[in-house]
XYZ file of C-alpha atoms in Angstrom:
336
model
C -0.572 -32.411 -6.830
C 1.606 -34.724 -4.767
C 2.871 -34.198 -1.256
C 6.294 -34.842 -2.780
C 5.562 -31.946 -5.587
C 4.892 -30.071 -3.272
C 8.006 -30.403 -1.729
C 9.521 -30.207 -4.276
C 7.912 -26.508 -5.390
C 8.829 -24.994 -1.670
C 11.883 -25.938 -2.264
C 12.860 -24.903 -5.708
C 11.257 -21.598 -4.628
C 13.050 -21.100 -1.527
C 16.367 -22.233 -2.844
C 15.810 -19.446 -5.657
C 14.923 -16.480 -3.682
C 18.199 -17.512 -1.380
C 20.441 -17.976 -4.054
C 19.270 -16.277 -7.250
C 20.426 -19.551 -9.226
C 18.296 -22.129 -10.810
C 17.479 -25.268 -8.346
C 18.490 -28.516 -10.075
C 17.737 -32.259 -8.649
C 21.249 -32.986 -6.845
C 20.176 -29.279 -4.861
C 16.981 -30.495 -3.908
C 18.258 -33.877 -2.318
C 21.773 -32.592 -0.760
C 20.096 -29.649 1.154
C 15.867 -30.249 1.100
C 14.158 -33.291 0.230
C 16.816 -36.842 1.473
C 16.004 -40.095 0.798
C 14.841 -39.574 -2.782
C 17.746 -40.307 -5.946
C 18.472 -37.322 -7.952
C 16.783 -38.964 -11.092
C 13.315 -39.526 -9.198
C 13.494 -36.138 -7.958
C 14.405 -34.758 -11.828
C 11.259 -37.129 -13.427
C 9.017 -34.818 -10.546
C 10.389 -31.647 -11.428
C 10.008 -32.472 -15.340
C 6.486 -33.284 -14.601
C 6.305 -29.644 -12.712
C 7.512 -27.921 -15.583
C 4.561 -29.459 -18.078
C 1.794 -28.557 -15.190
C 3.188 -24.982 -14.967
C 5.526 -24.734 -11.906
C 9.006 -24.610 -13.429
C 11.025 -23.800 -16.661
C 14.396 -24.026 -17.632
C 16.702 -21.131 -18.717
C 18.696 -23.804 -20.667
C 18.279 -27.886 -21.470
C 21.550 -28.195 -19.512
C 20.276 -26.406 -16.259
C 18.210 -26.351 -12.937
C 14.560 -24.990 -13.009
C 13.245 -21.829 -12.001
C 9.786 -20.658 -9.984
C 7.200 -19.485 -12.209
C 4.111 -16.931 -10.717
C 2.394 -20.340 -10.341
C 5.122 -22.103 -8.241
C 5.228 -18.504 -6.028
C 1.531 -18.523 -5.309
C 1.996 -22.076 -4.087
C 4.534 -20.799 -1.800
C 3.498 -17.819 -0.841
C 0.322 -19.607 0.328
C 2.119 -22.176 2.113
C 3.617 -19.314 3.969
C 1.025 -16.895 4.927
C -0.788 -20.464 6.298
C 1.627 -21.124 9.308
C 3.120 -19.086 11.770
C 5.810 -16.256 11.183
C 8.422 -15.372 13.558
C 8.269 -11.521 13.915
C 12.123 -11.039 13.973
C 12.701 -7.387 13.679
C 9.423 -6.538 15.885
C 11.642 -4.732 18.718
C 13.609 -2.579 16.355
C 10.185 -1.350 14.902
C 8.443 -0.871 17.861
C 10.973 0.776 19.394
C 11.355 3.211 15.581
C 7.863 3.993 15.148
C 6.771 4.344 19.110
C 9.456 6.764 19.560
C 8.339 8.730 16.781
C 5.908 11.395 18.370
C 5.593 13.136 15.027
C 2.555 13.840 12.797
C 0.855 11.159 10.280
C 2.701 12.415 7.333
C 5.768 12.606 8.638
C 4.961 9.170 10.590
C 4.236 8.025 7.275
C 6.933 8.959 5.445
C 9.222 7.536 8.373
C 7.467 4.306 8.222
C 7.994 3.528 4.457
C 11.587 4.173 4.518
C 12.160 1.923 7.785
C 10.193 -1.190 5.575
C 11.970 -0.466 2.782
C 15.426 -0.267 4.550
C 14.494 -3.677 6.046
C 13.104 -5.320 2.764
C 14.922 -4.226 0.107
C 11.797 -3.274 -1.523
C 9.772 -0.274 -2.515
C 7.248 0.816 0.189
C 3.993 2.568 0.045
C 2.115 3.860 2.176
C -1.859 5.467 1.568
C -4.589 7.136 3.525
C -7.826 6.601 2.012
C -10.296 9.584 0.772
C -10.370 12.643 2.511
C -14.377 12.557 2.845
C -13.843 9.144 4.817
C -11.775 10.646 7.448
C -12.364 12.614 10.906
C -12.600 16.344 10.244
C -10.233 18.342 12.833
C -10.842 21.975 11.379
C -11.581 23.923 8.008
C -10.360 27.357 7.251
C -11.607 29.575 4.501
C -9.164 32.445 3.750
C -9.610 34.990 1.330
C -6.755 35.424 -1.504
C -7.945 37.921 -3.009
C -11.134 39.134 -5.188
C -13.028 35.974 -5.486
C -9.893 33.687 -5.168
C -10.027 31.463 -1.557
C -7.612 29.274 0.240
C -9.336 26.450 1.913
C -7.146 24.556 4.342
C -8.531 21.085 5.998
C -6.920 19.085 8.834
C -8.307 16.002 9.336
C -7.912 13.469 12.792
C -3.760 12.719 13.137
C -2.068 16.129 11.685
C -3.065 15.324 8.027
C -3.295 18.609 6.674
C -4.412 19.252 2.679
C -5.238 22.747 1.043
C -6.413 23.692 -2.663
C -7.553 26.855 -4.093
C -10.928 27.671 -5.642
C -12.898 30.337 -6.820
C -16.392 31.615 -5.661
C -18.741 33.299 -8.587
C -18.713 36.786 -6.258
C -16.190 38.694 -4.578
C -16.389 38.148 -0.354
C -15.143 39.488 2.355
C -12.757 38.100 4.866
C -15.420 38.426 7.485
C -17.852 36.622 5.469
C -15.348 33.802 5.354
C -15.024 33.588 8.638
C -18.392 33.277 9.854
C -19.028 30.540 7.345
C -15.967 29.154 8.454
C -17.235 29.209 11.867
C -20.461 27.475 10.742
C -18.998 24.699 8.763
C -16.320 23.545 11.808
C -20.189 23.575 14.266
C -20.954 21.025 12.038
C -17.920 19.253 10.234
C -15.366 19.171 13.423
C -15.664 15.649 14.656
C -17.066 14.165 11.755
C -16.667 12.692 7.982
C -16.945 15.231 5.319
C -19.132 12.204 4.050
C -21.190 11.998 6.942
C -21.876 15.923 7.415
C -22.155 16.910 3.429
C -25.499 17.434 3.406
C -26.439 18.784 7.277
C -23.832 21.140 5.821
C -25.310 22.114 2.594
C -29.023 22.911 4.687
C -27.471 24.514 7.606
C -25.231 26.834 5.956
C -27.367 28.172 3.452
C -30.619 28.242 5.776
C -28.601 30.763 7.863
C -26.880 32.974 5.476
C -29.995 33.202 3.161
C -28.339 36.508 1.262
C -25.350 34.914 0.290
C -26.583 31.542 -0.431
C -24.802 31.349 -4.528
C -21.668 32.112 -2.278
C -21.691 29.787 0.659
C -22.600 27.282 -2.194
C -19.857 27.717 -3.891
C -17.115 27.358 -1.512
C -19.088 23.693 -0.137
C -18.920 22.461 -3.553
C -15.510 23.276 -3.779
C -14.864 21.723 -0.504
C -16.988 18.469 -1.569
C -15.164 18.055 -4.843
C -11.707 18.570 -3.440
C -12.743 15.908 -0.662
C -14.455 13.490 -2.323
C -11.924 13.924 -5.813
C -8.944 12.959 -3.800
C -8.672 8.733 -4.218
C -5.608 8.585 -1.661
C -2.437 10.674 -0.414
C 0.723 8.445 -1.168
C 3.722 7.818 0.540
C 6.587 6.078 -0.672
C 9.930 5.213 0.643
C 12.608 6.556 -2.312
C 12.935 3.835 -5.052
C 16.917 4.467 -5.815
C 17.382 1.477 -3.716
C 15.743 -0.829 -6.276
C 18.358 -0.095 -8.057
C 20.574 -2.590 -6.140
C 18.530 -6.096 -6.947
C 19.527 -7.847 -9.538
C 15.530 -8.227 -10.712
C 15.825 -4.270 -12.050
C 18.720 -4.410 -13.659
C 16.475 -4.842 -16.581
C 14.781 -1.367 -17.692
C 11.229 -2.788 -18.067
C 10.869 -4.184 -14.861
C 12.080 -0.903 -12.868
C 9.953 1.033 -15.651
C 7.062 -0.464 -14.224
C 7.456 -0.262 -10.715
C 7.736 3.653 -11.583
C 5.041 3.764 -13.674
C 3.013 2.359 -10.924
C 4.286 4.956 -8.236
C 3.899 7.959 -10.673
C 0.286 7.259 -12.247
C -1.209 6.127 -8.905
C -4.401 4.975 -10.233
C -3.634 1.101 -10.865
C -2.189 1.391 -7.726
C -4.737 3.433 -5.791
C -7.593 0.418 -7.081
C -5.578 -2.360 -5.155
C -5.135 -0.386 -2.501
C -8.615 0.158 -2.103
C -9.346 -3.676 -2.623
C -6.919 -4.183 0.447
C -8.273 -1.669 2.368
C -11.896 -3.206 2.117
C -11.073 -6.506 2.374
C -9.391 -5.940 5.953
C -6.873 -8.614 5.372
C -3.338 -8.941 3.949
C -3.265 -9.533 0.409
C -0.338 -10.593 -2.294
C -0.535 -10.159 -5.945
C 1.894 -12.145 -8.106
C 3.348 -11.813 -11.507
C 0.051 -11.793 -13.725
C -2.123 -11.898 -10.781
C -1.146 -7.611 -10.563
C -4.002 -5.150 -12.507
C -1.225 -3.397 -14.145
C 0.057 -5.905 -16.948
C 3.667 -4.193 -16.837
C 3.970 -5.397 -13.303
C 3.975 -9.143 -14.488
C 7.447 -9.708 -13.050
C 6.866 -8.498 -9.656
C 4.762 -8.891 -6.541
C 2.830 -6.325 -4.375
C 1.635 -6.995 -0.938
C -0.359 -5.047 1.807
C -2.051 -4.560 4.878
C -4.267 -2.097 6.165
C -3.306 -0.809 9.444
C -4.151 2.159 11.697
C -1.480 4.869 12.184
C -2.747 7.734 14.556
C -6.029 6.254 13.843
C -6.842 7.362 10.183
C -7.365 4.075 8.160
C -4.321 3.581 6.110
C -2.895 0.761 3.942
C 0.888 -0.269 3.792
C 2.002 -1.960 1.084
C 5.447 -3.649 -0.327
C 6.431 -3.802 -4.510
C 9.592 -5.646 -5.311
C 10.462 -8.506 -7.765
C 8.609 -11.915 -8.057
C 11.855 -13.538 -6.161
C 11.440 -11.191 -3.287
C 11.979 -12.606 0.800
C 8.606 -13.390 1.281
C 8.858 -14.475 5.044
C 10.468 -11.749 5.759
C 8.532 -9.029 4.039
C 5.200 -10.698 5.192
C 6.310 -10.238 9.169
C 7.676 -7.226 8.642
C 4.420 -5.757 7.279
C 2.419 -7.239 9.958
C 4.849 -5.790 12.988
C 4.418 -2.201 11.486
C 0.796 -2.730 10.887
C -0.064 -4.440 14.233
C 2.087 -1.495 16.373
C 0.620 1.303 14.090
C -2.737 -0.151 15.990
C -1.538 -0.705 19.065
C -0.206 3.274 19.183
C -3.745 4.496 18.091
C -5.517 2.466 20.377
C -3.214 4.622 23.722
């Protein structure tokens, strides 16, 4: 490729995400690329179209961005500098907010997707991964217990499971009691098996029980992939891109059955580093005509990844910096 096709692609790219309308020649040399005639610059963008860059709605118009043509951009901008624009709003949004991580969380999607006009997401990785705060075992009734587990931030989860005896509350409690000696402080991940010796080395007569109710606390830990949160999707509604019934279809798809979603997330997460899926470049085929990007960031120090979904014409500079403000004052707050 050319320096002047590659001109050319920024431009035809950026001219469509401003405008919505196809980017023809006389476009390209009134507002982006002077000095060049309007024929040499419609021989390039003919040659763009054969290599995969453009096509044409109709014979008679401008060209449009394919996937191919966005990754170009979208490389092009994540190589230079961005200029945080909306960093002091943020900051001054999410430091103010002395809330727990859920409801941090919740507060955080809606403020990206308020300034993005996208869907947001937001995920905190599996529960065995993260700091332990306090377990409690409480007895339902008969055999039926509550288990309730609050994790480093305010994250608090709970499920229900049954033990093969009937217990008492006071047997509950001192295994409770035992489990926190051990757990509070740490990964379920890291303590799992200390836990497994300790507990039933001390409460030798009830050892089926006090297995029991750690293998239901190991599954429910180490079952969960990631908690979601999402900012609401009605405002999708508003872009032209979803006017079409597939396209939203997918992006709701994606929210609702989590698991497509959950394995990029986790390829973000481990990577450490922003990443963008375009078009085709997405796991879920159905998402073909939109992008996806995220970040991993920090908020009340649980590792987390944040994440915009919106259509394959989306503001790219601007979603980009406003992911990385949230992200990079999300650490700054854990690290007070």
């Amino acid at each position: 490729m050319t320096e002047r096709q590659l001109s050319i692609i920024l431009a035809v790219v950026y001219e469509y995400i401003k405008t919505g309308e196809p980017a023809g020649s006389r476009t390209i040399t009134k507002k982006y690329i002077r000095g060049l005639s309007p024929a040499t610059i419609r021989n390039e963008m003919a040659d763009l179209e054969e290599m995969g860059y453009f096509y044409q709605p109709h014979t008679s118009s401008g060209r449009l961005p394919t996937a191919r043509a966005y990754r170009v951009y979208v490389d092009s901008v994540t190589a230079r500098a961005r200029n945080h624009t909306h960093e002091a709003d943020i900051r001054r949004e999410i430091l103010g907010s002395k809330s727990g991580i859920e409801d941090l969380l919740n507060h955080v999607t809606h403020l990206m997707a308020r300034l993005t006009n996208c869907v947001a997401v937001a995920a905190v990785p599996s529960l065995d991964d993260a700091e332990i705060q306090h377990i409690d075992l409480m007895l339902m009734g008969g055999n039926n217990v509550l288990a309730l587990i609050v994790l480093r931030g305010g994250l608090v989860h709970h499920s229900q499971f049954n033990l093969p005896y009937e217990v008492s509350q006071g047997f509950l409690d001192d295994l409770t009691r035992r489990i926190n000696t051990v757990a509070c402080g740490h990964s379920w991940s890291d303590v799992r098996e200390t836990l497994y010796n300790y507990a039933l080395g001390e409460l030798e007569e009830a050892e089926i029980s006090c297995k029991g109710a750690i293998k239901a606390l190991d599954k429910f830990l180490t079952d969960q992939s990631y908690k979601f949160y999402s900012s609401a999707a009605s405002q999708i509604l508003d872009l032209p891109h979803f006017q079409t019934l597939s396209r939203l279809q997918a992006v709701l798809n994606l929210l609702e059955q989590e698991k497509p979603l959950a394995h990029m997330i986790d390829k973000c997460r481990k990577s450490k580093e922003l990443k963008i899926s375009l078009g085709e470049e997405n796991e879920d085929e159905r998402m073909s005509d939109n992008a996806m990007i995220l970040i991993p960031a920090r908020p009340r120090q649980q590792k987390a990844v944040l994440g915009l979904i919106g259509p394959l014409r989306m503001d790219y500079e601007k979603s980009i910096s406003v992911l990385e403000s949230v992200a990079e004052i999300l650490d700054e707050d854990a690290e007070e």
